[in-house]
Coordinates of C-alpha atoms in Angstrom, one line a residue:
M1 CA 98.8 123.6 112.3
L2 CA 102.0 124.1 110.4
L3 CA 102.5 127.6 109.1
P4 CA 103.9 128.5 106.7
R5 CA 104.1 125.5 104.4
P6 CA 107.7 124.8 103.4
P7 CA 108.2 125.9 99.7
S8 CA 109.9 122.6 98.9
A9 CA 107.0 120.5 100.1
P10 CA 105.2 118.5 97.4
P11 CA 101.5 119.1 97.0
S12 CA 100.8 115.7 98.3
F13 CA 102.8 112.8 99.8
H14 CA 102.1 109.3 101.0
V15 CA 102.8 107.8 104.4
M16 CA 103.0 104.1 105.0
A17 CA 102.1 104.0 108.7
K18 CA 103.3 100.8 110.5
P19 CA 101.4 100.7 113.9
T20 CA 103.0 97.4 114.9
G21 CA 106.4 98.2 113.3
A22 CA 107.9 95.0 111.9
V23 CA 105.8 92.7 114.1
C24 CA 103.7 90.2 112.2
N25 CA 101.8 87.0 113.0
L26 CA 103.4 85.3 109.9
D27 CA 106.9 84.5 109.0
C28 CA 107.0 85.0 105.2
Q29 CA 110.5 83.8 104.2
Y30 CA 111.1 86.7 101.8
C31 CA 109.8 89.5 104.0
F32 CA 112.4 92.2 104.1
Y33 CA 110.7 94.1 107.0
L34 CA 110.8 91.6 109.8
S35 CA 114.5 92.3 110.4
R36 CA 113.7 95.9 111.2
K37 CA 112.7 94.8 114.7
S38 CA 116.4 95.1 115.5
L39 CA 116.2 98.9 115.3
Y40 CA 114.0 99.0 118.4
P41 CA 115.3 96.5 121.0
G42 CA 112.9 96.1 123.9
S43 CA 110.0 97.9 122.2
R44 CA 106.4 96.6 122.5
F45 CA 105.8 97.6 118.9
R46 CA 102.5 99.2 119.4
M47 CA 101.7 102.7 118.2
G48 CA 100.7 105.0 121.2
E49 CA 97.9 107.4 121.3
D50 CA 100.2 110.4 120.9
V51 CA 101.8 109.1 117.7
L52 CA 98.4 108.0 116.3
E53 CA 96.9 111.5 116.8
A54 CA 100.1 113.2 115.5
Y55 CA 100.0 111.0 112.3
V56 CA 96.4 111.6 111.5
R57 CA 96.6 115.3 112.2
Q58 CA 99.8 116.0 110.4
V59 CA 99.1 113.9 107.3
I60 CA 95.8 115.8 106.9
E61 CA 97.4 119.2 107.6
G62 CA 100.3 118.5 105.3
Q63 CA 98.4 118.0 102.0
S64 CA 97.4 120.8 99.7
T65 CA 95.3 118.6 97.6
P66 CA 91.6 117.8 98.2
V67 CA 92.1 114.1 98.6
V68 CA 94.2 112.6 101.5
T69 CA 95.1 109.0 102.0
I70 CA 95.4 107.5 105.4
A71 CA 97.4 104.3 104.9
W72 CA 98.2 101.4 107.3
Q73 CA 100.8 98.7 106.7
G74 CA 103.1 96.5 108.6
G75 CA 104.2 94.1 109.8
E76 CA 100.6 93.2 110.3
P77 CA 98.5 96.2 111.2
T78 CA 95.4 94.2 112.2
L79 CA 97.3 93.0 115.2
M80 CA 96.5 96.4 116.7
G81 CA 92.8 95.4 117.0
L82 CA 89.6 97.1 115.9
A83 CA 89.5 99.5 118.8
F84 CA 92.7 101.2 117.6
F85 CA 91.3 101.7 114.1
R86 CA 88.0 103.0 115.5
R87 CA 90.0 105.7 117.4
A88 CA 91.9 106.5 114.2
M89 CA 88.6 107.0 112.3
A90 CA 87.3 109.4 115.0
L91 CA 90.6 111.4 114.8
V92 CA 90.1 111.7 111.0
E93 CA 86.7 113.2 111.5
R94 CA 88.1 115.6 114.1
Y95 CA 90.9 116.9 111.8
R96 CA 89.3 116.6 108.4
R97 CA 89.0 120.0 106.7
P98 CA 85.8 121.2 104.9
G99 CA 85.6 119.8 101.4
Q100 CA 88.5 117.4 102.1
R101 CA 88.0 113.7 101.1
I102 CA 89.8 111.0 103.0
E103 CA 90.7 107.7 101.5
H104 CA 91.5 104.9 103.9
T105 CA 93.7 101.9 102.9
I106 CA 95.1 99.0 104.8
Q107 CA 97.5 96.3 103.6
T108 CA 97.1 93.0 105.4
N109 CA 97.9 89.3 105.1
G110 CA 94.2 88.7 105.7
T111 CA 94.6 85.8 108.2
L112 CA 93.1 87.7 111.1
L113 CA 90.1 89.2 109.3
T114 CA 86.8 88.2 110.8
D115 CA 83.2 89.1 110.1
E116 CA 83.4 92.0 112.6
W117 CA 86.5 93.3 110.8
A118 CA 84.8 93.1 107.4
A119 CA 81.7 94.9 108.7
F120 CA 83.9 97.7 110.1
L121 CA 85.9 98.0 106.9
A122 CA 82.8 98.1 104.8
A123 CA 81.2 100.8 107.0
Q124 CA 84.3 103.0 106.7
D125 CA 84.8 102.3 103.0
V126 CA 88.4 101.1 103.5
L127 CA 90.3 99.8 100.5
V128 CA 91.9 96.6 101.6
G129 CA 95.0 95.1 100.1
I130 CA 95.3 91.4 100.5
S131 CA 98.7 89.6 100.2
L132 CA 98.2 86.5 98.1
D133 CA 100.8 84.8 95.9
G134 CA 98.5 82.6 93.8
P135 CA 97.0 79.2 94.1
R136 CA 97.6 77.1 97.3
A137 CA 100.9 75.5 96.4
L138 CA 102.5 78.7 95.1
H139 CA 101.2 80.8 97.9
D140 CA 102.3 78.4 100.6
A141 CA 105.8 78.0 99.2
Y142 CA 107.1 81.1 101.2
R143 CA 104.1 82.7 102.9
V144 CA 104.1 80.6 106.1
D145 CA 103.2 81.1 109.7
K146 CA 105.6 81.2 112.7
R147 CA 105.7 77.4 112.7
G148 CA 106.5 77.2 109.0
G149 CA 102.9 76.0 108.3
P150 CA 100.7 77.0 105.3
T151 CA 98.6 80.1 105.4
F152 CA 96.5 79.9 102.2
D153 CA 93.3 78.7 103.8
K154 CA 93.4 81.5 106.4
V155 CA 93.9 84.1 103.7
I156 CA 91.1 82.8 101.6
R157 CA 88.8 82.8 104.7
G158 CA 89.7 86.4 105.4
L159 CA 89.0 87.3 101.7
D160 CA 85.7 85.6 101.9
H161 CA 84.7 87.8 104.8
L162 CA 85.5 90.9 102.8
R163 CA 83.6 89.6 99.8
R164 CA 80.5 88.9 101.9
H165 CA 80.5 92.4 103.1
S166 CA 81.3 93.9 99.7
V167 CA 84.5 95.5 101.0
R168 CA 86.6 97.0 98.3
Y169 CA 89.9 95.0 97.9
N170 CA 92.8 94.5 95.7
I171 CA 95.5 91.7 95.6
L172 CA 99.2 92.2 96.2
C173 CA 101.0 89.2 94.7
T174 CA 104.7 88.9 95.1
V175 CA 106.5 87.2 92.3
H176 CA 109.4 84.9 93.3
A177 CA 111.2 81.7 92.4
A178 CA 108.3 79.5 93.3
N179 CA 105.6 81.2 91.2
V180 CA 107.4 83.1 88.4
A181 CA 107.2 80.1 86.0
H182 CA 103.4 80.1 86.3
P183 CA 102.1 83.5 85.2
S184 CA 98.9 82.4 83.6
D185 CA 98.0 80.2 86.6
V186 CA 98.6 83.0 89.0
Y187 CA 96.8 85.7 87.0
R188 CA 93.8 83.5 86.3
F189 CA 93.5 82.4 89.9
L190 CA 93.5 86.0 91.1
R191 CA 91.1 87.1 88.4
D192 CA 88.7 84.2 88.4
D193 CA 88.8 82.5 91.8
C194 CA 89.5 85.7 93.8
S195 CA 87.4 88.0 91.6
A196 CA 90.2 90.6 91.8
S197 CA 89.7 93.7 89.6
F198 CA 93.0 95.3 90.7
I199 CA 96.2 93.4 91.0
Q200 CA 99.8 94.4 92.0
F201 CA 102.7 92.2 91.1
I202 CA 105.8 92.9 93.2
P203 CA 109.1 91.2 92.3
I204 CA 111.0 89.7 95.1
V205 CA 114.7 90.7 95.0
E206 CA 116.9 89.8 98.0
H207 CA 120.4 91.1 97.5
L208 CA 122.9 89.0 99.5
P209 CA 126.3 90.3 98.4
T210 CA 129.4 88.3 99.2
P211 CA 133.1 89.2 98.7
E212 CA 133.2 86.7 95.9
D213 CA 129.9 87.8 94.3
P214 CA 128.8 91.4 95.2
E215 CA 125.7 90.9 92.9
A216 CA 124.5 87.7 94.6
T217 CA 120.8 87.2 95.4
S218 CA 118.8 84.6 97.4
D219 CA 117.4 81.5 95.9
R220 CA 113.9 82.9 96.4
S221 CA 114.6 86.0 94.3
V222 CA 112.9 86.3 90.9
D223 CA 115.2 85.7 87.9
P224 CA 115.3 88.9 85.8
S225 CA 114.6 87.1 82.5
Q226 CA 111.8 85.1 84.0
W227 CA 110.3 88.3 85.5
G228 CA 110.1 89.8 82.0
C229 CA 108.5 86.6 80.7
F230 CA 106.0 86.6 83.6
L231 CA 104.9 90.2 82.8
V232 CA 104.7 89.5 79.1
E233 CA 102.5 86.4 79.5
V234 CA 100.2 88.1 82.0
F235 CA 100.0 91.2 79.7
D236 CA 99.0 89.1 76.7
E237 CA 96.2 87.4 78.7
W238 CA 95.1 90.8 80.0
L239 CA 95.2 92.4 76.6
A240 CA 93.1 89.6 75.0
H241 CA 90.4 89.5 77.7
D242 CA 90.6 92.1 80.5
V243 CA 91.4 95.6 79.4
G244 CA 89.0 97.9 81.1
S245 CA 87.8 95.3 83.6
V246 CA 91.0 94.2 85.4
F247 CA 93.6 96.8 86.4
V248 CA 97.2 95.5 86.7
Q249 CA 99.3 98.2 88.4
T250 CA 102.4 97.7 86.3
F251 CA 100.3 97.9 83.1
E252 CA 98.5 101.0 84.3
A253 CA 101.8 102.7 85.1
A254 CA 103.2 101.8 81.7
L255 CA 100.1 103.2 79.9
A256 CA 100.5 106.5 81.8
S257 CA 104.1 106.7 80.6
W258 CA 103.1 106.0 77.0
M259 CA 100.5 108.8 77.3
G260 CA 103.2 111.2 78.5
L261 CA 101.6 111.5 81.9
P262 CA 103.4 111.6 85.3
A263 CA 104.2 108.2 86.5
S264 CA 101.5 106.6 88.7
L265 CA 103.9 104.3 90.5
C266 CA 107.0 105.6 92.4
V267 CA 109.4 102.9 91.1
F268 CA 108.8 104.1 87.5
A269 CA 108.9 107.9 88.3
E270 CA 111.9 110.0 87.3
T271 CA 112.4 111.0 90.9
C272 CA 110.9 109.8 94.2
G273 CA 110.9 110.9 97.8
N274 CA 107.2 111.6 98.2
A275 CA 106.4 108.3 100.0
V276 CA 107.8 107.8 103.5
A277 CA 107.5 105.1 106.1
L278 CA 106.2 105.9 109.6
E279 CA 107.3 103.5 112.4
H280 CA 105.2 102.7 115.4
N281 CA 107.1 105.2 117.6
G282 CA 106.8 108.2 115.3
D283 CA 110.1 107.8 113.5
V284 CA 109.9 108.7 109.8
Y285 CA 112.2 107.1 107.1
S286 CA 112.9 108.1 103.5
C287 CA 111.1 105.0 102.1
D288 CA 109.6 101.7 103.1
H289 CA 112.6 100.0 101.5
F290 CA 115.1 102.2 103.3
V291 CA 114.2 101.9 106.9
T292 CA 117.8 102.1 108.1
P293 CA 119.5 104.5 110.6
E294 CA 121.1 106.5 107.8
H295 CA 117.7 107.2 106.2
L296 CA 116.0 108.3 109.5
L297 CA 114.5 111.7 108.8
G298 CA 113.2 112.5 112.3
N299 CA 110.2 111.9 114.5
I300 CA 106.7 113.4 114.2
R301 CA 106.5 114.0 117.9
T302 CA 109.1 116.8 117.5
T303 CA 109.0 117.7 113.7
H304 CA 105.9 118.0 111.5
L305 CA 105.6 115.3 108.8
V306 CA 105.5 117.9 106.0
E307 CA 108.8 119.4 107.2
L308 CA 110.4 116.0 107.1
V309 CA 109.1 115.3 103.6
A310 CA 110.2 118.7 102.4
S311 CA 113.6 118.5 104.1
E312 CA 116.7 119.0 101.9
R313 CA 117.8 115.5 102.9
Q314 CA 114.6 113.9 101.6
R315 CA 114.6 116.0 98.5
R316 CA 118.2 114.8 97.7
F317 CA 117.1 111.2 98.4
G318 CA 114.4 111.5 95.8
Q319 CA 116.5 113.3 93.2
A320 CA 119.2 110.7 93.5
K321 CA 116.9 108.2 91.7
R322 CA 117.4 110.2 88.5
D323 CA 120.9 111.6 89.1
T324 CA 122.6 108.3 89.8
L325 CA 121.5 106.5 86.6
P326 CA 124.3 104.9 84.6
R327 CA 124.9 105.9 81.0
Y328 CA 123.4 102.6 79.9
C329 CA 120.0 103.7 81.3
L330 CA 120.2 107.3 80.0
D331 CA 120.7 105.9 76.5
C332 CA 117.9 103.4 76.7
D333 CA 114.9 103.7 74.5
V334 CA 112.5 102.8 77.3
L335 CA 114.0 105.1 79.9
F336 CA 110.7 107.2 79.9
A337 CA 108.8 104.1 81.1
C338 CA 111.3 102.8 83.6
W339 CA 113.7 105.4 85.0
G340 CA 115.8 102.7 86.5
E341 CA 113.0 101.2 88.6
C342 CA 113.5 101.2 92.4
P343 CA 117.0 102.3 93.6
K344 CA 117.0 99.4 96.1
N345 CA 117.5 97.0 93.1
R346 CA 120.4 98.9 91.5
F347 CA 123.3 96.7 92.4
V348 CA 124.5 95.1 89.1
S349 CA 126.9 96.4 86.5
T350 CA 126.1 97.5 83.0
P351 CA 127.6 95.7 80.0
D352 CA 130.5 98.2 79.9
G353 CA 131.2 97.8 83.7
E354 CA 129.5 100.9 85.1
G355 CA 127.7 100.2 88.4
G356 CA 124.2 101.1 89.4
L357 CA 122.2 99.1 86.9
N358 CA 118.9 97.6 88.1
Y359 CA 119.0 93.9 88.7
L360 CA 115.7 93.5 86.9
C361 CA 116.7 95.5 83.8
E362 CA 116.7 92.6 81.4
G363 CA 113.2 91.6 82.3
Y364 CA 111.8 95.2 82.3
K365 CA 113.4 96.0 78.9
A366 CA 111.9 92.9 77.3
F367 CA 108.5 93.7 78.8
F368 CA 108.5 97.4 77.7
H369 CA 109.6 96.5 74.2
H370 CA 106.8 93.8 74.0
V371 CA 104.1 96.2 75.0
D372 CA 105.2 99.2 73.0
A373 CA 102.8 99.0 70.1
P374 CA 99.7 98.0 72.1
M375 CA 100.5 100.8 74.5
R376 CA 100.7 103.3 71.7
L377 CA 97.4 102.0 70.4
M378 CA 95.7 102.4 73.8
A379 CA 97.2 105.8 74.3
G380 CA 95.8 106.9 71.0
L381 CA 92.4 105.6 71.9
L382 CA 92.4 107.5 75.2
H383 CA 93.7 110.7 73.6
S384 CA 90.8 110.5 71.2
G385 CA 88.3 110.1 74.0
R386 CA 87.7 106.4 73.4
P387 CA 88.1 103.6 75.9
A388 CA 91.3 101.7 76.0
A389 CA 89.3 98.5 76.0
E390 CA 88.7 99.0 72.3
V391 CA 92.3 97.8 71.8
T392 CA 91.0 94.2 72.0
T393 CA 88.6 94.8 69.1
A394 CA 91.2 96.5 67.1
L395 CA 93.6 93.6 67.5
A396 CA 90.9 91.0 66.7
K397 CA 90.1 92.9 63.5
A398 CA 93.7 93.0 62.3
P399 CA 95.1 89.5 62.6
R400 CA 97.8 90.2 60.1
N401 CA 99.0 93.1 62.2
A402 CA 98.7 91.2 65.5
R403 CA 102.5 90.5 65.7
R404 CA 103.3 94.1 65.1
L405 CA 100.7 95.4 67.5
R406 CA 101.8 93.0 70.2
G407 CA 105.2 94.6 70.5
V408 CA 107.5 94.7 67.5
G409 CA 109.1 98.1 67.3
H410 CA 110.2 100.6 70.0
T411 CA 109.1 104.1 70.8
D412 CA 110.4 107.2 72.5
R413 CA 108.4 109.3 75.0
A414 CA 106.6 111.2 72.2
G415 CA 105.4 108.0 70.7
H416 CA 107.6 108.1 67.6
G417 CA 109.0 104.7 66.5
R418 CA 112.7 104.1 66.6

């Protein structure tokens, strides 16, 4: 066990463990992680027993909070097979401290899930994230197999296994050029056909700079303005029907900001650095989106996870999210809700020519302005000990004020209009 705990260590931290590295059975056209295979030429891309045990032990030892998350991602983690995850569960029980609660999560494309997998996940109470981009045509636009074929039916089959076994699941939906123009269709499909009660919308941004255009992106990338329109349309549908019953990660994070609470999502936090990526061989990187040689922190076979997370290098990485914001962001009335979003997307210039503006700024600003008044109303309800779902009734009873309540007017962090 690590003693003493580094004073710079956060109370808790999150590790995205990738037991197969970048290896996946699919070939999603927008996947940023598949190229990371080039970092490990000749590797079998399978986490060994020594790394597995070190990960489980160190992530449990490294937390000073009563709840610890063991998270698996990829690539495609189910390629490791059930035996691997049964060993992982046994290790958790070996190293779990008295009174400590372990939460298990796995992010999967769902195509390899079987009845046996679902029974195991149910028995272990694993929260499963399923990657699904909407109805068939929208999903199959980019989420294809190694032959370029569709994957929708296989994903739905895997989801059906989970539902039959009452496995807890959420949906991760990437938003890109093929589905961004269909927000209601996507949201209603996930809510109604997939019975999703928790949904993550992740914008696809592929930065492909050229000498002629250093801000260029791929044709698959979501357009900033359309991204804002997507969020706004889904928000209005959610506000009218689903507050309190469907949880959309971006909306939950925004509500936390309007309540003056710490950000519940790293991309909207003032600083970051408490979520690292663990490769199959034990290498730890600053972030899932920064798995590059210059962001390699070390290896858990030689250095404890908590020391890597607490290192001066990682602390500087996290603080740079705040410290490198352009003046345009610092003067923005919705800075408290955005904080420049993810640094990986900060590659465009501000109107006055300063670099470091987020590519998605236009869309986020439109969305945060749109939701300002409803968020203030929901924050007020929650501060009064009432459920946020009452916002729907309040809006229905005040049709004359509906336009104002649906987003006219801005706010600062304390909730005072500007």
